[in-house]
Short mmCIF file of C-alpha atoms in Angstrom, two decimals:
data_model
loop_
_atom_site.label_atom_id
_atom_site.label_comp_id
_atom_site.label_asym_id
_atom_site.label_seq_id
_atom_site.Cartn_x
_atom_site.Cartn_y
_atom_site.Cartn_z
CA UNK L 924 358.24 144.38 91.00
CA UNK L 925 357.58 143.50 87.37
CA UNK L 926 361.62 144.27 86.92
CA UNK L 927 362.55 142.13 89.89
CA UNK L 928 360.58 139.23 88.46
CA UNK L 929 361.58 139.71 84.61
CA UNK L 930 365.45 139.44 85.88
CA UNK L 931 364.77 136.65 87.91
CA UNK L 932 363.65 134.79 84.55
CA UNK L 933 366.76 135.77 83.12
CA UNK L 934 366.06 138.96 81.09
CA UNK L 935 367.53 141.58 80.65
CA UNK L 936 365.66 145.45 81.58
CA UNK L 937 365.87 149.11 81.50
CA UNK L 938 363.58 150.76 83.22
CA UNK L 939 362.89 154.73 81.77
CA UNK L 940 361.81 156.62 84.81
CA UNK L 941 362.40 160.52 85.91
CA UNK L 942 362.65 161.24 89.23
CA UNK L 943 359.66 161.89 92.05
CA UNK L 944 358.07 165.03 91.25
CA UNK L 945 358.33 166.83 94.58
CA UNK L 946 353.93 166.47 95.27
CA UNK L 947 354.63 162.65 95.77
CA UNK L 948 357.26 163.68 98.74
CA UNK L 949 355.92 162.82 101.98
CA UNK L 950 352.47 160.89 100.71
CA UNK L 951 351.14 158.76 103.27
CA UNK L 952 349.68 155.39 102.08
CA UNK L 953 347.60 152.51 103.97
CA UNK L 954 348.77 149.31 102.43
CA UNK L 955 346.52 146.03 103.41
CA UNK L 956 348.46 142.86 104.49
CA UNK L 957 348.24 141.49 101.33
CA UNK L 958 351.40 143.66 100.21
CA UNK L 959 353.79 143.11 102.79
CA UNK L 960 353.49 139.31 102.54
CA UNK L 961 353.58 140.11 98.96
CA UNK L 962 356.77 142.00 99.30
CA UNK L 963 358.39 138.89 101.92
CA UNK L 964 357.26 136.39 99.01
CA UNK L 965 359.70 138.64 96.57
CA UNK L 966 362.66 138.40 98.75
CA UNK L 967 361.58 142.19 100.97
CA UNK L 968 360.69 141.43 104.36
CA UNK L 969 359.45 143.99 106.39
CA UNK L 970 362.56 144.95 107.91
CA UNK L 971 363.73 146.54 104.83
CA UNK L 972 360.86 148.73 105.03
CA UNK L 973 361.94 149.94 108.81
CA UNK L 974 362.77 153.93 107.65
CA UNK L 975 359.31 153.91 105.61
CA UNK L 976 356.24 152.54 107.75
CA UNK L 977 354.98 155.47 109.58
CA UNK L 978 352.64 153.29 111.61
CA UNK L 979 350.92 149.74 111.44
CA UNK L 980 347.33 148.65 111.95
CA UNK L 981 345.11 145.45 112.41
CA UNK L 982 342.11 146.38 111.23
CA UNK L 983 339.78 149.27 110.21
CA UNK L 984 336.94 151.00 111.55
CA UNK L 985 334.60 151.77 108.65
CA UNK L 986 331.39 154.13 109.33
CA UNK L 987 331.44 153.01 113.28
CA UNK L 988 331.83 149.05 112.38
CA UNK L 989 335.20 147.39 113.60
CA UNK L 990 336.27 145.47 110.56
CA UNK L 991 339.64 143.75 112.04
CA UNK L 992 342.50 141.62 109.92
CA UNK L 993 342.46 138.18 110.42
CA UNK L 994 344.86 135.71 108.38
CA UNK L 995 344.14 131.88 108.71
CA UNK L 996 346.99 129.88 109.67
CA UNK L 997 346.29 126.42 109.94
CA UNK L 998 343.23 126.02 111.51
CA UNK L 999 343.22 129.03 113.73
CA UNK L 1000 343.36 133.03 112.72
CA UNK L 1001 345.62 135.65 113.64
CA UNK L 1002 345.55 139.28 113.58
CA UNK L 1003 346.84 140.49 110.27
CA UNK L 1004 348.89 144.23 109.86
CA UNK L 1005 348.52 146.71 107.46
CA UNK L 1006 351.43 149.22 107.07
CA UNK L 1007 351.23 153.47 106.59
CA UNK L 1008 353.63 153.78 104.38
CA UNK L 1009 355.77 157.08 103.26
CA UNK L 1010 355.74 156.80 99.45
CA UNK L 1011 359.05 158.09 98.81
CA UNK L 1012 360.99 155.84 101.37
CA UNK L 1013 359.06 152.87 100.42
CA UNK L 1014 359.75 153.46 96.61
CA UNK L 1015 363.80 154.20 97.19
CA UNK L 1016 363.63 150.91 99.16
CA UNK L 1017 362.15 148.74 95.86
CA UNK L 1018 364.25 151.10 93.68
CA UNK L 1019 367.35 150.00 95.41
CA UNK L 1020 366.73 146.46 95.58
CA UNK L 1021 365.84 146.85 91.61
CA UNK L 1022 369.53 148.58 91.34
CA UNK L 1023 370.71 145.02 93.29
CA UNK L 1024 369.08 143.12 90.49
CA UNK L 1025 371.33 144.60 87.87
CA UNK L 1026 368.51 146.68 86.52
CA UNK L 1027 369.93 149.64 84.32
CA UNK L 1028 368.20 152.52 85.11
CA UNK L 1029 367.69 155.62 82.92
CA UNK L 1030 366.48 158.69 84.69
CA UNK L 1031 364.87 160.61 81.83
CA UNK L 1032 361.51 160.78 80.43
CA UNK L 1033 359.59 159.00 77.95
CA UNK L 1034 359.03 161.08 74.94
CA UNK L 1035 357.63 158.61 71.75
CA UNK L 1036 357.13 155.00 71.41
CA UNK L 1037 357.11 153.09 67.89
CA UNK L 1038 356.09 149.54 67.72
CA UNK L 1039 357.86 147.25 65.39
CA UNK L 1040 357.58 143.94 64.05
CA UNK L 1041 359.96 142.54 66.38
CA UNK L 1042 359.07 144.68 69.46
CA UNK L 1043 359.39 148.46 70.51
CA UNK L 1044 361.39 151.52 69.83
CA UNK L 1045 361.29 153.88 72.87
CA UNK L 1046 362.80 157.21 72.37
CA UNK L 1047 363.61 159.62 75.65
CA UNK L 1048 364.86 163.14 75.47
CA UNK L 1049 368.57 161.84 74.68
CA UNK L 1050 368.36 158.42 73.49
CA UNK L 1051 366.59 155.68 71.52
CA UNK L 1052 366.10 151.94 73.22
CA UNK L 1053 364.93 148.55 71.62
CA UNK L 1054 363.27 146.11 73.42
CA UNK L 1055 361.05 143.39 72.44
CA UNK L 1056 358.28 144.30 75.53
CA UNK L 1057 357.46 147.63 76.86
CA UNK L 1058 355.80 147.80 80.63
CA UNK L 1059 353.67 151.45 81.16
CA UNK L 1060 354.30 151.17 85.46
CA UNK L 1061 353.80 155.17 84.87
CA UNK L 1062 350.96 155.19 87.71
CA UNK L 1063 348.54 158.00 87.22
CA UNK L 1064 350.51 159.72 84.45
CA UNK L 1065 349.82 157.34 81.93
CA UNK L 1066 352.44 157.74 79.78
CA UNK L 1067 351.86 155.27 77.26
CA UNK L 1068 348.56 155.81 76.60
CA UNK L 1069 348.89 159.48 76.28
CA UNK L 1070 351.49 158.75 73.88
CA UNK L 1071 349.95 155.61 71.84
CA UNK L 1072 346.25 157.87 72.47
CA UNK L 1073 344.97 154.42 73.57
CA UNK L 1074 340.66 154.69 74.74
CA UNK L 1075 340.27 155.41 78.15
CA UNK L 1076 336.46 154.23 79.77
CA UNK L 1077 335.45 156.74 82.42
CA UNK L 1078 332.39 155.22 84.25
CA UNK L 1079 330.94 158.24 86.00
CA UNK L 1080 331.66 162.19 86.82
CA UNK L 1081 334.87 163.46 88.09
CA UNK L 1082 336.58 162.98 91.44
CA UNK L 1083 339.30 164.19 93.04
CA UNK L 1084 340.83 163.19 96.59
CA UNK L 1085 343.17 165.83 98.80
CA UNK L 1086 345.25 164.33 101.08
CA UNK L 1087 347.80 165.44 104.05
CA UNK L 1088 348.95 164.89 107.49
CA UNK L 1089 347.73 167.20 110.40
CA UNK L 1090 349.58 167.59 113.69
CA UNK L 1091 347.11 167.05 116.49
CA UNK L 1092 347.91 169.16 119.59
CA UNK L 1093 348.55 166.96 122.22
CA UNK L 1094 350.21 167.06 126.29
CA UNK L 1095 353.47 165.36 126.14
CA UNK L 1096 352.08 162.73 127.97
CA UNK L 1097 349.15 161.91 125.53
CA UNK L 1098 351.94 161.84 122.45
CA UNK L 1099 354.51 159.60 123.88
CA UNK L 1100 351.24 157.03 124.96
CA UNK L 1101 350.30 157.66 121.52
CA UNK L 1102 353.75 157.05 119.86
CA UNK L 1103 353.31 153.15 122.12
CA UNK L 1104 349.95 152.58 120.25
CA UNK L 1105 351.21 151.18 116.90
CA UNK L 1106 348.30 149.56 115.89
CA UNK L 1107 345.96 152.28 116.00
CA UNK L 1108 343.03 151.56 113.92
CA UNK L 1109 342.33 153.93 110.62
CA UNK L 1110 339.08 155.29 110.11
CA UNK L 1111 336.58 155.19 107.12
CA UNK L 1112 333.30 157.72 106.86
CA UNK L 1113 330.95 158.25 104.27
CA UNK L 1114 329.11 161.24 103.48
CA UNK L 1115 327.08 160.68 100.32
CA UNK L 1116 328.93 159.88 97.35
CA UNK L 1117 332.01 161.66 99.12
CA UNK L 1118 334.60 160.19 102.02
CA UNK L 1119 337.25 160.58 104.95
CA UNK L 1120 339.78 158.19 105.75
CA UNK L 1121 341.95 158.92 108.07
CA UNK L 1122 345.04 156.86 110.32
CA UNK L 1123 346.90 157.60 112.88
CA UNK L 1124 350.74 157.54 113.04
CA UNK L 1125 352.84 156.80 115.12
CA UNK L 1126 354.83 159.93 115.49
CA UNK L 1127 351.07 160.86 116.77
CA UNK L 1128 350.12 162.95 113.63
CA UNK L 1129 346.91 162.08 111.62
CA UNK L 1130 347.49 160.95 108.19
CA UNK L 1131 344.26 162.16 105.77
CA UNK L 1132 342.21 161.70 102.69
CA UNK L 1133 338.96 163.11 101.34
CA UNK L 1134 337.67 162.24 98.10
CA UNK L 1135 334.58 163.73 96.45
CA UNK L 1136 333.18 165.65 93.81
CA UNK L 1137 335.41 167.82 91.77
CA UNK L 1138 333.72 170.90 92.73
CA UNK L 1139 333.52 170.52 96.08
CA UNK L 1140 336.41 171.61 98.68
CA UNK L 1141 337.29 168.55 101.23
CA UNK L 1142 335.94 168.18 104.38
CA UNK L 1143 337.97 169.27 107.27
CA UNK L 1144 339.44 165.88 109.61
CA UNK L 1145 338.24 166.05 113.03
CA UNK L 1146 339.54 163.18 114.69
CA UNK L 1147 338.75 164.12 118.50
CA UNK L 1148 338.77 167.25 120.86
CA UNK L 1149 342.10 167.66 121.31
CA UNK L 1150 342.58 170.44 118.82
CA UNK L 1151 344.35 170.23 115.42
CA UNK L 1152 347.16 172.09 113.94
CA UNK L 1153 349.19 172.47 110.93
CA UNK L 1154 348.21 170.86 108.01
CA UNK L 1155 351.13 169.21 105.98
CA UNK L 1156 351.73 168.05 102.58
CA UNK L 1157 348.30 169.07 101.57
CA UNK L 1158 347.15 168.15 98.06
CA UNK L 1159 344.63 167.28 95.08
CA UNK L 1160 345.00 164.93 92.44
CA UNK L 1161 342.28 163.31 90.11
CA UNK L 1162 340.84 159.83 91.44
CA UNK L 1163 337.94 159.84 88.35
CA UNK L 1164 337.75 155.57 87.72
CA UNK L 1165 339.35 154.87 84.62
CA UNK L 1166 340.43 151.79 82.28
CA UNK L 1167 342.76 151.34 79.63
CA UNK L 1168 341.60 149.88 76.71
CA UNK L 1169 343.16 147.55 76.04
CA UNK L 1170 345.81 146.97 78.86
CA UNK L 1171 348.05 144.47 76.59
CA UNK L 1172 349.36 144.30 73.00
CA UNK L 1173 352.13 142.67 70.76
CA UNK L 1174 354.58 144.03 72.41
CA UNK L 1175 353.25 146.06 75.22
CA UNK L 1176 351.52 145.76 79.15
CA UNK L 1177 350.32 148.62 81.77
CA UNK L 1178 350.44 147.65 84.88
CA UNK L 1179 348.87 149.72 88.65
CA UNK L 1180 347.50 152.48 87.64
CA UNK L 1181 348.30 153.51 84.23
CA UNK L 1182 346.26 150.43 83.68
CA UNK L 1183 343.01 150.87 86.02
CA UNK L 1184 342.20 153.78 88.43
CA UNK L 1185 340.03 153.88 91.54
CA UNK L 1186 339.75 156.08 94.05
CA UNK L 1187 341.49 155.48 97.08
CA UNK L 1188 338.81 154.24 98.66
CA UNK L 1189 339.54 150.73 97.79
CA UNK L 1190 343.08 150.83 99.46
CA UNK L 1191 344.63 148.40 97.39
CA UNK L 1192 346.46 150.89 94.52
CA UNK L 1193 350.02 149.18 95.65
CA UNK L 1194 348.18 146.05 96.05
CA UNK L 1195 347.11 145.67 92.35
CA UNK L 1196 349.92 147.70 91.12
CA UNK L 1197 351.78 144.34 92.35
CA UNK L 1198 349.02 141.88 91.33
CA UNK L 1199 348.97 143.44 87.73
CA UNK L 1200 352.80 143.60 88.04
CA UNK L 1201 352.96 139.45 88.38
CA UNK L 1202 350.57 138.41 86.05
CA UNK L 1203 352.44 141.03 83.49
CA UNK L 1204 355.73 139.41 84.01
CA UNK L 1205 354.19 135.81 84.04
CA UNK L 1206 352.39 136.89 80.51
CA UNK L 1207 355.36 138.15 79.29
CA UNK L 1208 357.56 134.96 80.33
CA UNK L 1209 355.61 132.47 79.14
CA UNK L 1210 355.42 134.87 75.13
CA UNK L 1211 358.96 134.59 75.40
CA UNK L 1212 359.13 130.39 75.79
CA UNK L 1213 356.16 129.99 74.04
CA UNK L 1214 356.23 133.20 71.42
CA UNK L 1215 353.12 131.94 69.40
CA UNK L 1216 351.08 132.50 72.85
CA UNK L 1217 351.67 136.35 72.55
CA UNK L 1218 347.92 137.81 71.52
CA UNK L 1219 347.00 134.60 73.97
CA UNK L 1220 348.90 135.96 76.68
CA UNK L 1221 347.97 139.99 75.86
CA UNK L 1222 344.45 138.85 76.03
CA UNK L 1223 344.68 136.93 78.65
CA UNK L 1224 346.08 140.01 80.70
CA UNK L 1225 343.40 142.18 79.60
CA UNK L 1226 340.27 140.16 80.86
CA UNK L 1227 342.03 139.99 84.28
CA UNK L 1228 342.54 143.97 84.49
CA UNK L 1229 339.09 144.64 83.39
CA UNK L 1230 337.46 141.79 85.86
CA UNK L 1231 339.50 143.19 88.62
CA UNK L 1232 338.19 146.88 87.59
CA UNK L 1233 334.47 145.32 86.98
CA UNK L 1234 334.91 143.71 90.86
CA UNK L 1235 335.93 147.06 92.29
CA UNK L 1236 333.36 148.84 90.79
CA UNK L 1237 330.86 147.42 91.27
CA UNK L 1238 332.29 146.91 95.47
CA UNK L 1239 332.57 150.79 95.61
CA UNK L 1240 328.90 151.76 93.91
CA UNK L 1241 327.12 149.06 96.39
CA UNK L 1242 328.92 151.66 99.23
CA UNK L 1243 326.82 155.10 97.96
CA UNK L 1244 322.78 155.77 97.90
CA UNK L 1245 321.83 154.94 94.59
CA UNK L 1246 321.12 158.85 93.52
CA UNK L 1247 324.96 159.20 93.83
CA UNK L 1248 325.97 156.40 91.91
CA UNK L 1249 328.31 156.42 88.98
CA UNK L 1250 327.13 155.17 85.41
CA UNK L 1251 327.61 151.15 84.73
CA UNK L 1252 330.25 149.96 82.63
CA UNK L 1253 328.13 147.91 80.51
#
């Protein structure tokens, strides 16, 4: 996004980026309606996105309460839709509209970064590039501040989420009825300081995460009686919140989450990974009219990453009994 939007200003960017590592193939992810009107606003309707949703939803049903989407319109509401997403078609689908945009793209990794007084040397296993800004979109790697060993706050113990899709065993008859409800609701159960999500798809599997303490093994989906069968794409990967300090330099931004981290819980980690991506490419648009704005602009970026992280937080401890809740930030 941050690519799309930087070209659109009329500069010119490389984006450094190895390919998917093969745990990322076949991910399932709810996106709220926030991100595909996000996505129309940047010139992607939702018809581009055909191949990747694996099922749509209005609304969620969170420990028994029906929470459903409503967007005003005028003076009257109507039902919003969420998308389930497969990662890896919905990221070839930006990817190629990034390759539309002229972007070159070099499909190697970073290895060093050395910040200049004009801007940034990056250096990848076969090449050097200058630039004048440098934009971490690395997600939960965090490649530039492993490399720049920028502070990291960790606000509480260690989580990790495992996610998958299970085949439910179904009659024909139940799975083609299934396959017509498109707008199946996702579910959302506590347990303590630990939780299930889980949404049906439209192909009539059961897309799954559970997230909880590190030394704990996830809890089993049950979604009904009708019996369930091979587990897919099964995996773990560290949710621990965490914060880059800071999030903007001279000649630097980190953007989704190489910038902040929260469990999945919060089902926006496209959403801000957008968000951040705007307000990066706004910051770094306005340096480049205005270039005595730059520690302004850095700055400026910075508060908004750590409010956002404060907000969600703070959301996500108010959802836990107080003996499981994580440490403050203050």
């Amino acid at each position: 996004m941050i690519a799309l939007k930087l070209r659109r200003a009329g500069l010119r960017c490389m984006m450094i980026a190895p390919r998917m590592p093969a745990n990322r193939e076949g991910a399932i992810e709810s996106l709220p309606p926030n991100v595909p009107r996000l996505l129309e606003a940047a010139g992607l309707p939702h018809h581009h996105f055909a191949d990747a949703i694996a099922g749509r939803f209005h609304g969620i049903v969170s420990d028994g309460v029906v929470r459903p989407f409503l967007e005003e319109t005028g003076t009257s509401h109507m039902p919003g839709e969420g998308w389930h997403v497969d990662r890896r078609l919905f990221d070839r689908v930006l990817l190629n509209h990034v390759f539309e945009q002229d972007v070159t793209i070099m499909r190697e990794r970073l290895t060093a970064v050395e910040f200049t007084r004009d801007g940034v040397m990056a250096q990848s296993l076969s090449a050097s590039v200058r630039a004048r800004w440098l934009v971490d979109a690395s997600g939960r790697s965090g490649v530039l501040q492993r490399l720049c060993r920028l502070a990291v706050l960790r606000p509480g113990k260690q989580m990790f989420a495992w996610r998958g899709v299970t085949r439910i065993q179904r009659d024909r008859g139940n799975i083609e009825a299934n396959d017509r409800k498109t707008s199946s609701m996702p579910t959302y159960q506590t347990f303590g300081s630990s939780w299930l999500w889980q949404a049906p798809l439209d192909d009539g599997s059961l897309a799954w995460t559970w997230a909880g303490d590190a030394n704990r093994p996830p809890r089993a989906p049950s979604p009904d009686d009708t019996g369930l069968c091979d587990v897919a794409h099964a995996r773990g990967f560290d949710v621990s919140w965490r914060v880059v300090r800071p999030t903007a330099g001279a000649a630097y931004w980190i953007v989704g989450d190489a910038a902040a981290l929260l469990d999945p819980r919060t089902g926006q980690g496209v959403l801000f990974a957008l968000l951040s991506a705007i307000a990066a490419a706004r910051s770094i648009i306005a340096v480049e009219q205005a270039p005595h704005l730059r520690s302004f602009e850095a700055a400026t970026y910075d508060a908004f990453v750590m409010s956002e992280f404060r907000h969600k937080c703070a959301e996500l401890s108010s959802r836990v009994p107080p003996a499981s809740r994580r440490d403050s930030l203050d």
